[in-house]
CSV table of N, CA, C and O and ligand atoms in Angstrom, one decimal:
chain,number,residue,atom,x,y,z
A,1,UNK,N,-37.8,88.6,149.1
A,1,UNK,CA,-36.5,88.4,149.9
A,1,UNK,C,-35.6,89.6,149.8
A,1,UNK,O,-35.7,90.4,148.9
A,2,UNK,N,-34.8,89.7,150.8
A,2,UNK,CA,-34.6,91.2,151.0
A,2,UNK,C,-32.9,90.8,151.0
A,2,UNK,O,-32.3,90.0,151.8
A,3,UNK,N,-32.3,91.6,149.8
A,3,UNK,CA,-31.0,90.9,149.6
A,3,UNK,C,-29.8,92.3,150.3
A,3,UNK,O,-28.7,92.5,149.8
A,4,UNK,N,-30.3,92.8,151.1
A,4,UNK,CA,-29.7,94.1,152.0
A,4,UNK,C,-29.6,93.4,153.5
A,4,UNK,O,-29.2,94.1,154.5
A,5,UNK,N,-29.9,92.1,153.7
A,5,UNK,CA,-29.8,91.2,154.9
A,5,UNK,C,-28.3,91.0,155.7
A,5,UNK,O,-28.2,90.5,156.8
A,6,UNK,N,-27.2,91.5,154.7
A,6,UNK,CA,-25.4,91.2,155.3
A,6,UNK,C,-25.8,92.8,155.7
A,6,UNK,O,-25.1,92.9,156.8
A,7,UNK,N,-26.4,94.2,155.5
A,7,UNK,CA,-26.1,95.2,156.0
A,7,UNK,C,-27.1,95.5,157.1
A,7,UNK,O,-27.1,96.7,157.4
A,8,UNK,N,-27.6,94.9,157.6
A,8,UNK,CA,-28.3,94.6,158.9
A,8,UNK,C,-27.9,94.2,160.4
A,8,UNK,O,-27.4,93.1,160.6
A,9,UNK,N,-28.3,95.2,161.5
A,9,UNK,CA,-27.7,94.7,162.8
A,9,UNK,C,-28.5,93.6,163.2
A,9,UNK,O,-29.7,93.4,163.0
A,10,UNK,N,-27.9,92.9,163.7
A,10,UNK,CA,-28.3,91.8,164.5
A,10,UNK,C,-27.5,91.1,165.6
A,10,UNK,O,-26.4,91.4,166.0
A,11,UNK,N,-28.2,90.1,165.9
A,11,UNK,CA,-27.2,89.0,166.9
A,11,UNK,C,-26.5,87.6,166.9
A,11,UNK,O,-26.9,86.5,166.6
A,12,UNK,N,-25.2,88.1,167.4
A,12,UNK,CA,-24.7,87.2,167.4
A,12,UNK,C,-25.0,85.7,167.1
A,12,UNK,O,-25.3,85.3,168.2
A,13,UNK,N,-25.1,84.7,166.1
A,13,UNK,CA,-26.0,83.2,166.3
A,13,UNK,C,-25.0,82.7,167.8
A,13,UNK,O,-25.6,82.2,168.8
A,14,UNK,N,-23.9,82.7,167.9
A,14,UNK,CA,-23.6,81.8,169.0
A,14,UNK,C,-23.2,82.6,170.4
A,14,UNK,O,-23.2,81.9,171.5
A,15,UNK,N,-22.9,84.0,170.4
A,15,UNK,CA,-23.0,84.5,172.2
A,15,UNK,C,-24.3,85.2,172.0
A,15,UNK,O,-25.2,84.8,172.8
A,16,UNK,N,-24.6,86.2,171.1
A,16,UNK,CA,-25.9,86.8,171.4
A,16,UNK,C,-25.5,88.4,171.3
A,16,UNK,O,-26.5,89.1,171.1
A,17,UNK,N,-24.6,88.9,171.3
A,17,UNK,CA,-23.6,90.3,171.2
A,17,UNK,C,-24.5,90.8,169.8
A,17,UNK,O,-24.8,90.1,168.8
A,18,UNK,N,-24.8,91.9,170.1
A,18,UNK,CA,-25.7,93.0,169.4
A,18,UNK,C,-24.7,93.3,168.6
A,18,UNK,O,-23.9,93.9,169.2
A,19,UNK,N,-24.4,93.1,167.2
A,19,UNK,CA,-23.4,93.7,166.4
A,19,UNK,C,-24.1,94.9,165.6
A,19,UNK,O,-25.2,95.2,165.5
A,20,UNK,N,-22.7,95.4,165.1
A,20,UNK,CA,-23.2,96.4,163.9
A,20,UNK,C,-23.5,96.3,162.9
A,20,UNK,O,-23.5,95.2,162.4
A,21,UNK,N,-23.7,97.4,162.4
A,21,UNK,CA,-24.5,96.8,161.2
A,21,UNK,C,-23.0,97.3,160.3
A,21,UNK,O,-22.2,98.1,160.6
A,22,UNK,N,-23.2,96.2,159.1
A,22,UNK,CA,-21.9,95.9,158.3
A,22,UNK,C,-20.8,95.5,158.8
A,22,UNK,O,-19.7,95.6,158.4
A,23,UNK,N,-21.4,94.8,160.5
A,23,UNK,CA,-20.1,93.5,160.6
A,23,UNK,C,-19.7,92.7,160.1
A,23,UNK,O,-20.5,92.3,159.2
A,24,UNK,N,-18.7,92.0,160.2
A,24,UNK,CA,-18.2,90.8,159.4
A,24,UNK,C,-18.5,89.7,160.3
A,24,UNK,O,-19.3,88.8,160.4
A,25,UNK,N,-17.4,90.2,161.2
A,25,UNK,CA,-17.4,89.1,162.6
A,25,UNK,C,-17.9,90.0,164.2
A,25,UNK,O,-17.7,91.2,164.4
A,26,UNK,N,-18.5,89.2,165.0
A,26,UNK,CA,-19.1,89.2,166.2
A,26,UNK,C,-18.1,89.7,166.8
A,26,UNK,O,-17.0,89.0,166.6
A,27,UNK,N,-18.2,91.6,168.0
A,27,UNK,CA,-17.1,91.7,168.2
A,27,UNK,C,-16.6,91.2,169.5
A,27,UNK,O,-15.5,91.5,170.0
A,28,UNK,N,-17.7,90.3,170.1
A,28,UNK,CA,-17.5,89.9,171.0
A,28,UNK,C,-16.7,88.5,171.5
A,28,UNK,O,-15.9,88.2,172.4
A,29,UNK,N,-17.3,87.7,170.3
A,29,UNK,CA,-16.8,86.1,170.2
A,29,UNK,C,-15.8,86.1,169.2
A,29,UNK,O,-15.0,85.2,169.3
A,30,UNK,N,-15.8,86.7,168.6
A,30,UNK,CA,-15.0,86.7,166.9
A,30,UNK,C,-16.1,85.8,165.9
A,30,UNK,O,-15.7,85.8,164.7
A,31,UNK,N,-17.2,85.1,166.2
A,31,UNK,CA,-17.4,84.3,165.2
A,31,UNK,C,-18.2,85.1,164.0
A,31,UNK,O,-18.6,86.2,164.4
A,32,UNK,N,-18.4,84.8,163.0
A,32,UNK,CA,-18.6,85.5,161.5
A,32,UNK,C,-19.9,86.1,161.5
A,32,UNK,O,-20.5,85.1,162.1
A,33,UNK,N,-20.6,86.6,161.4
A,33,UNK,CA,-22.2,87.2,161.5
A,33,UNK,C,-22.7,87.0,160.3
A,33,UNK,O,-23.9,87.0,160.1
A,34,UNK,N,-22.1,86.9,159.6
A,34,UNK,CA,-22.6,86.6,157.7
A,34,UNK,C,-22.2,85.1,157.5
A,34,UNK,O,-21.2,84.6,158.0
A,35,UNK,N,-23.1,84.7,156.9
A,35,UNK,CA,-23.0,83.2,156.6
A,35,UNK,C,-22.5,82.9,155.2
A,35,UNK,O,-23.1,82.0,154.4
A,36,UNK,N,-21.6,83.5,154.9
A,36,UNK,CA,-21.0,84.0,153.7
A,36,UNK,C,-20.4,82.3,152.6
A,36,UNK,O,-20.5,81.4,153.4
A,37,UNK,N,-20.1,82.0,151.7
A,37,UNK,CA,-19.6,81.1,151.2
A,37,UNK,C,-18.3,80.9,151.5
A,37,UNK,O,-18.2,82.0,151.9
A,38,UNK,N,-17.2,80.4,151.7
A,38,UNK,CA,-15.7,80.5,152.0
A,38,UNK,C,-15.2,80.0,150.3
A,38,UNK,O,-14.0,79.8,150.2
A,39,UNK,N,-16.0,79.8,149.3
A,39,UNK,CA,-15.1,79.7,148.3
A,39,UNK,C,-14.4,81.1,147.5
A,39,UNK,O,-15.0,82.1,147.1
A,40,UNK,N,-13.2,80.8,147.4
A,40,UNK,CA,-12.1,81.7,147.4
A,40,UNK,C,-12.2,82.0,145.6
A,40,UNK,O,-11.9,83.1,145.2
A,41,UNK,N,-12.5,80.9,144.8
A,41,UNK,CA,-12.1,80.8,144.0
A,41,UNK,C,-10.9,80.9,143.4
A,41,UNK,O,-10.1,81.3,144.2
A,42,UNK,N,-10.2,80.5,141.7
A,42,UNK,CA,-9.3,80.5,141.7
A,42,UNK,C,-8.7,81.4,140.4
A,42,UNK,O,-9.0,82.6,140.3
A,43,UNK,N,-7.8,80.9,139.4
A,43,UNK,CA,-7.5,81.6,138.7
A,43,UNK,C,-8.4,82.3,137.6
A,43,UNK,O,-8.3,83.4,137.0
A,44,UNK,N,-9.2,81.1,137.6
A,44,UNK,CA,-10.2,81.1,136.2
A,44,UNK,C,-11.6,81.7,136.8
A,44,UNK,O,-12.4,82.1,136.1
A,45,UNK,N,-11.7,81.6,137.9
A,45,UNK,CA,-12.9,82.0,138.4
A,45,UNK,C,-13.1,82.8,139.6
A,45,UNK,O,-12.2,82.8,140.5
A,46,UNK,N,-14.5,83.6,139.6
A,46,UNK,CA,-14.1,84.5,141.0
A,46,UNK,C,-14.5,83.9,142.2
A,46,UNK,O,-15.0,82.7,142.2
A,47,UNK,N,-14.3,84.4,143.2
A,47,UNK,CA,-14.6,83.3,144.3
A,47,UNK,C,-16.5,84.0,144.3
A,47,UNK,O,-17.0,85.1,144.1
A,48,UNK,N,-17.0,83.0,144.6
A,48,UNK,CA,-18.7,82.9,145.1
A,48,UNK,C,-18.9,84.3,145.6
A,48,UNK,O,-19.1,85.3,144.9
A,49,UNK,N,-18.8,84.2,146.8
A,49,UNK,CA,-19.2,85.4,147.1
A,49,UNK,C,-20.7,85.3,148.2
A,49,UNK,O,-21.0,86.2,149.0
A,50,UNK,N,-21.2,84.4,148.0
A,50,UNK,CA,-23.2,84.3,148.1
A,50,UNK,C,-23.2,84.6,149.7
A,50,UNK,O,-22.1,84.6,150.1
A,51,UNK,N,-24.0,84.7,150.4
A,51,UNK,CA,-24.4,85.4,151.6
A,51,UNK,C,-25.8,84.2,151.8
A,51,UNK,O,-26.9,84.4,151.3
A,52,UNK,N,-25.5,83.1,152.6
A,52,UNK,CA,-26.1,82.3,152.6
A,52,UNK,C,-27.3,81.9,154.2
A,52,UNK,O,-26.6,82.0,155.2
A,53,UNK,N,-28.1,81.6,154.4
A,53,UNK,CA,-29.1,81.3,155.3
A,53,UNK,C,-28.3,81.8,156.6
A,53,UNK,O,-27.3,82.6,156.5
A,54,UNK,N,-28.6,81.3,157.7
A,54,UNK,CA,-28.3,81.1,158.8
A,54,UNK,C,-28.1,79.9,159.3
A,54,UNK,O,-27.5,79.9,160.4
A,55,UNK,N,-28.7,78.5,158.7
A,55,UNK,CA,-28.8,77.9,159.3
A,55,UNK,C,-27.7,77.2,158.2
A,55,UNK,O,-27.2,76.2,158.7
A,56,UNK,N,-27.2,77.4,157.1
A,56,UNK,CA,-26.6,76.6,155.6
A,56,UNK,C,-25.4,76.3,156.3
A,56,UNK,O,-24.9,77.0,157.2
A,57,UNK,N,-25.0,74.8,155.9
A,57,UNK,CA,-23.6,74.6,156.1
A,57,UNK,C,-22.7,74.4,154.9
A,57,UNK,O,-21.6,74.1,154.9
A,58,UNK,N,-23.7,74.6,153.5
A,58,UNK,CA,-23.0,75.0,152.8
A,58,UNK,C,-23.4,75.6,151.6
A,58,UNK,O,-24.5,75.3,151.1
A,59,UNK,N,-22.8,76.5,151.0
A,59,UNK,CA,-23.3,77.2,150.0
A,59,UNK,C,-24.3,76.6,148.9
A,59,UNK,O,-24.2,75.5,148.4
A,60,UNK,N,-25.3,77.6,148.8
A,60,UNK,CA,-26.3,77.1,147.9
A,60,UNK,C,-26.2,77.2,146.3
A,60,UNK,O,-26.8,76.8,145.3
A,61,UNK,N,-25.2,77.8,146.5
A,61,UNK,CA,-25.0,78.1,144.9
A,61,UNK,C,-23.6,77.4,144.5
A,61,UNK,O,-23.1,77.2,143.3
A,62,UNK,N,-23.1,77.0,145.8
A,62,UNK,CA,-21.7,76.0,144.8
A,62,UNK,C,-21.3,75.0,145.8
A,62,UNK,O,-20.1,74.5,145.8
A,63,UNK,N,-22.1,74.6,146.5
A,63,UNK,CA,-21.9,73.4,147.3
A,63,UNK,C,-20.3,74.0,148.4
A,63,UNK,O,-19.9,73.0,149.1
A,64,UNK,N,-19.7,75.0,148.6
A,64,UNK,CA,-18.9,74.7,149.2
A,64,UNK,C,-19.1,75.2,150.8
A,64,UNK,O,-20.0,75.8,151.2
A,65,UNK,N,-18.0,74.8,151.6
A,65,UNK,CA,-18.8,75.2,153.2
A,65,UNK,C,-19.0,76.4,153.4
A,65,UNK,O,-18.4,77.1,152.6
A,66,UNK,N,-19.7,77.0,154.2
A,66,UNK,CA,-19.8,78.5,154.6
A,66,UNK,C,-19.2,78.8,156.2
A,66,UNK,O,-19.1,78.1,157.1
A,67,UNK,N,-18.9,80.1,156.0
A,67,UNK,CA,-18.3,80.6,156.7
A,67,UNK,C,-19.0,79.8,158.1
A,67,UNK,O,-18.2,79.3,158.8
A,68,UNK,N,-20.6,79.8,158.6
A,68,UNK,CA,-20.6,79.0,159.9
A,68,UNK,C,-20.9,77.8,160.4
A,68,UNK,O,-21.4,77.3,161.4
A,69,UNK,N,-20.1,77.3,158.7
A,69,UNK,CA,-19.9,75.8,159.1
A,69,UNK,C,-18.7,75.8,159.7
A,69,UNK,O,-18.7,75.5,160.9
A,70,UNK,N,-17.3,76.1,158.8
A,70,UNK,CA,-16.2,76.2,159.0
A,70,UNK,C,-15.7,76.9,160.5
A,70,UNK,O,-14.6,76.7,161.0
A,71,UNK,N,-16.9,77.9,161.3
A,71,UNK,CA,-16.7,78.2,162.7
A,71,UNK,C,-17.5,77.1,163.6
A,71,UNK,O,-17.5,77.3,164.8
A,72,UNK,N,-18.0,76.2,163.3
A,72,UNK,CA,-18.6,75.7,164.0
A,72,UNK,C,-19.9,76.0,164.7
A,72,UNK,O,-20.4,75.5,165.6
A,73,UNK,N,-20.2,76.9,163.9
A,73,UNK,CA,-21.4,77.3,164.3
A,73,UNK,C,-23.0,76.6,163.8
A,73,UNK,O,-24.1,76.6,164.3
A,74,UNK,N,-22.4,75.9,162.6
A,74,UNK,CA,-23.7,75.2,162.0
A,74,UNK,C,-23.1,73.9,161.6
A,74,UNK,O,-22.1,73.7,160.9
A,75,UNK,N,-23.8,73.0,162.1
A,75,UNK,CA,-23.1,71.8,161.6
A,75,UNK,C,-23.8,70.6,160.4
A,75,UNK,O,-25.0,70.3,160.4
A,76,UNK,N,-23.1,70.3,159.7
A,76,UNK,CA,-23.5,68.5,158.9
A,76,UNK,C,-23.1,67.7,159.4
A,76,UNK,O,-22.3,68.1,160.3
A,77,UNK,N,-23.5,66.4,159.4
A,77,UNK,CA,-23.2,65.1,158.9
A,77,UNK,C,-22.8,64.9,157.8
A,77,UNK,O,-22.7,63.6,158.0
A,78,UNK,N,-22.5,65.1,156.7
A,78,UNK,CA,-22.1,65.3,155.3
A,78,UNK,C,-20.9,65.7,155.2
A,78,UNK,O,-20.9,66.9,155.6
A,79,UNK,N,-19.6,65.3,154.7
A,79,UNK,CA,-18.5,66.0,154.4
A,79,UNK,C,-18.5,67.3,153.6
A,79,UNK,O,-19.5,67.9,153.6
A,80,UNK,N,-17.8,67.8,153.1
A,80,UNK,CA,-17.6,69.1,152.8
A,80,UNK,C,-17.7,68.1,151.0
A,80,UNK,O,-17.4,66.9,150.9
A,81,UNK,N,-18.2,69.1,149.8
A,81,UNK,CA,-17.7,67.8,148.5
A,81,UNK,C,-17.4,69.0,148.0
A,81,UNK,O,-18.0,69.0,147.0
A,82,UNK,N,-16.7,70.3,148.0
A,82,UNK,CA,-16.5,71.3,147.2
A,82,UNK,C,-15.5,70.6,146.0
A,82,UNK,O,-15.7,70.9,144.8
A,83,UNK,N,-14.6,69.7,146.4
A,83,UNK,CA,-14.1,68.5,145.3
A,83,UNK,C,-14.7,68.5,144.2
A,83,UNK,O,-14.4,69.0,143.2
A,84,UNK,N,-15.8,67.7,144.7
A,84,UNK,CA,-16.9,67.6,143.0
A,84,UNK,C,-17.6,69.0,142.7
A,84,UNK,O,-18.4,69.0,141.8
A,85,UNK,N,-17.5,69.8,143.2
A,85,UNK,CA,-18.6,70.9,142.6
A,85,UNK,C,-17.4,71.8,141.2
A,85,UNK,O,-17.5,72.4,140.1
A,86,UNK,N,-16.1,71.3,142.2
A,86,UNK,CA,-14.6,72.5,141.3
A,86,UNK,C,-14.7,71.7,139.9
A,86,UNK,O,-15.4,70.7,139.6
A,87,UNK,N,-14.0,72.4,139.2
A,87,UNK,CA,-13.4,72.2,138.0
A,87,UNK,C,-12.2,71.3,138.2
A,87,UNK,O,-11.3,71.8,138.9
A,88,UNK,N,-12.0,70.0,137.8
A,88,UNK,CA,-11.3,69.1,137.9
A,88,UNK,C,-10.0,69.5,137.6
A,88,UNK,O,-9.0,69.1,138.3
A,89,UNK,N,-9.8,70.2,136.4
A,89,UNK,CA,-8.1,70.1,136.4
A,89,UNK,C,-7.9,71.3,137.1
A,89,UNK,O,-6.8,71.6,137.0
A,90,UNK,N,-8.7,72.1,137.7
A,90,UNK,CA,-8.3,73.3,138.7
A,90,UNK,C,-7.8,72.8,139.7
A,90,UNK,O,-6.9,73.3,140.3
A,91,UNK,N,-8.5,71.1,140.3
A,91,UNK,CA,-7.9,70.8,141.3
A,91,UNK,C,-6.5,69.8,141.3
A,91,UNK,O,-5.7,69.6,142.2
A,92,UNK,N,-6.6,69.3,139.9
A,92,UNK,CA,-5.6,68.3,139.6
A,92,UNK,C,-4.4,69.4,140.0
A,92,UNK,O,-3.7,69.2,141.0
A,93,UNK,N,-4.2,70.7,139.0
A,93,UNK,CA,-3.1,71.4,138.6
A,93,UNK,C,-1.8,72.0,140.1
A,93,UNK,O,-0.6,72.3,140.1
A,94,UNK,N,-2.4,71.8,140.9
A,94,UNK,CA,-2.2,71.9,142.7
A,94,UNK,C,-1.1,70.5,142.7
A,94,UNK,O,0.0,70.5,143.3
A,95,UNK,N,-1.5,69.4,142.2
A,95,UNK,CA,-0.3,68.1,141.9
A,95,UNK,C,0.2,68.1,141.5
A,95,UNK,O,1.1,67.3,141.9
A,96,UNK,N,0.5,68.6,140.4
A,96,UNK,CA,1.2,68.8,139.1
A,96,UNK,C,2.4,70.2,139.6
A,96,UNK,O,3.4,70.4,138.9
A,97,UNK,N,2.0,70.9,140.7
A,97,UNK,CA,2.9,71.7,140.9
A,97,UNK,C,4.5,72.2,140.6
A,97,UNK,O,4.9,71.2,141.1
A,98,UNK,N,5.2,72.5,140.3
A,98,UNK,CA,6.4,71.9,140.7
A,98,UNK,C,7.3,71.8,142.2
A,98,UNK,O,8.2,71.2,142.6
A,99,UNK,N,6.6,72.6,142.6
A,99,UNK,CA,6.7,72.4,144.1
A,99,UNK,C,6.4,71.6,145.0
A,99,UNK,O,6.8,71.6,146.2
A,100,UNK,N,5.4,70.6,144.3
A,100,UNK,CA,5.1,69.3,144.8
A,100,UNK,C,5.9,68.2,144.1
A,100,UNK,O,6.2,67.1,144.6
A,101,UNK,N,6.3,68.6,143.0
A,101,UNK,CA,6.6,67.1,141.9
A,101,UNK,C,8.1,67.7,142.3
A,101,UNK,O,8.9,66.9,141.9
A,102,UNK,N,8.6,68.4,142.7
A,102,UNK,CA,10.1,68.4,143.1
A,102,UNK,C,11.1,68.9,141.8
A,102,UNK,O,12.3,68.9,141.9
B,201,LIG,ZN1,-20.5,86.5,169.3
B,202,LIG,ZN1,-20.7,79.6,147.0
């Protein structure tokens, strides 16, 4: 498996626009050319990072959506569970705010 696959020209999955190589996004449509994870991560951890299929709607390595899910380019039936994959009081700590709790 050839993990040099994000520095590769190819085409567009949804107009077909010949991109360059070490695009991000299609300069045609704007949609994303890497099928990248969208987890950002947070304080305690880095975000993913993984460079995932073409066809993934969600990361393989942390369950959360990828970039051509979130454009609509690849779809589930399945909700998104990045919920259960996080670290629970990473997600509690966001309620606990004080910016929430006033
Ligand atoms: Zn395009
Ligand atoms: Zn991931």
């Amino acid at each position: 498996m050839a993990s040099d696959n994000k520095e590769k020209p190819g085409n567009c999955i949804r107009c077909g626009y010949s991109y360059k190589k070490g695009s991000q996004y299609c300069a045609e449509c704007g949609a994303p050319v890497v099928n990248k994870c969208l987890d950002e991560g947070d304080l305690l951890r880095d975000p993913c990072g993984c460079v995932n299929g073409e066809d993934a709607a969600f990361c393989s390595q942390c369950g959360c959506a990828t970039a051509f899910n979130r454009a609509g380019l690849v779809t589930s039936p399945y909700p998104e569970n990045k919920v259960l994959q996080t670290d629970e009081m990473g997600e509690m700590k966001w309620f606990y705010h004080p910016f929430f709790s006033g």
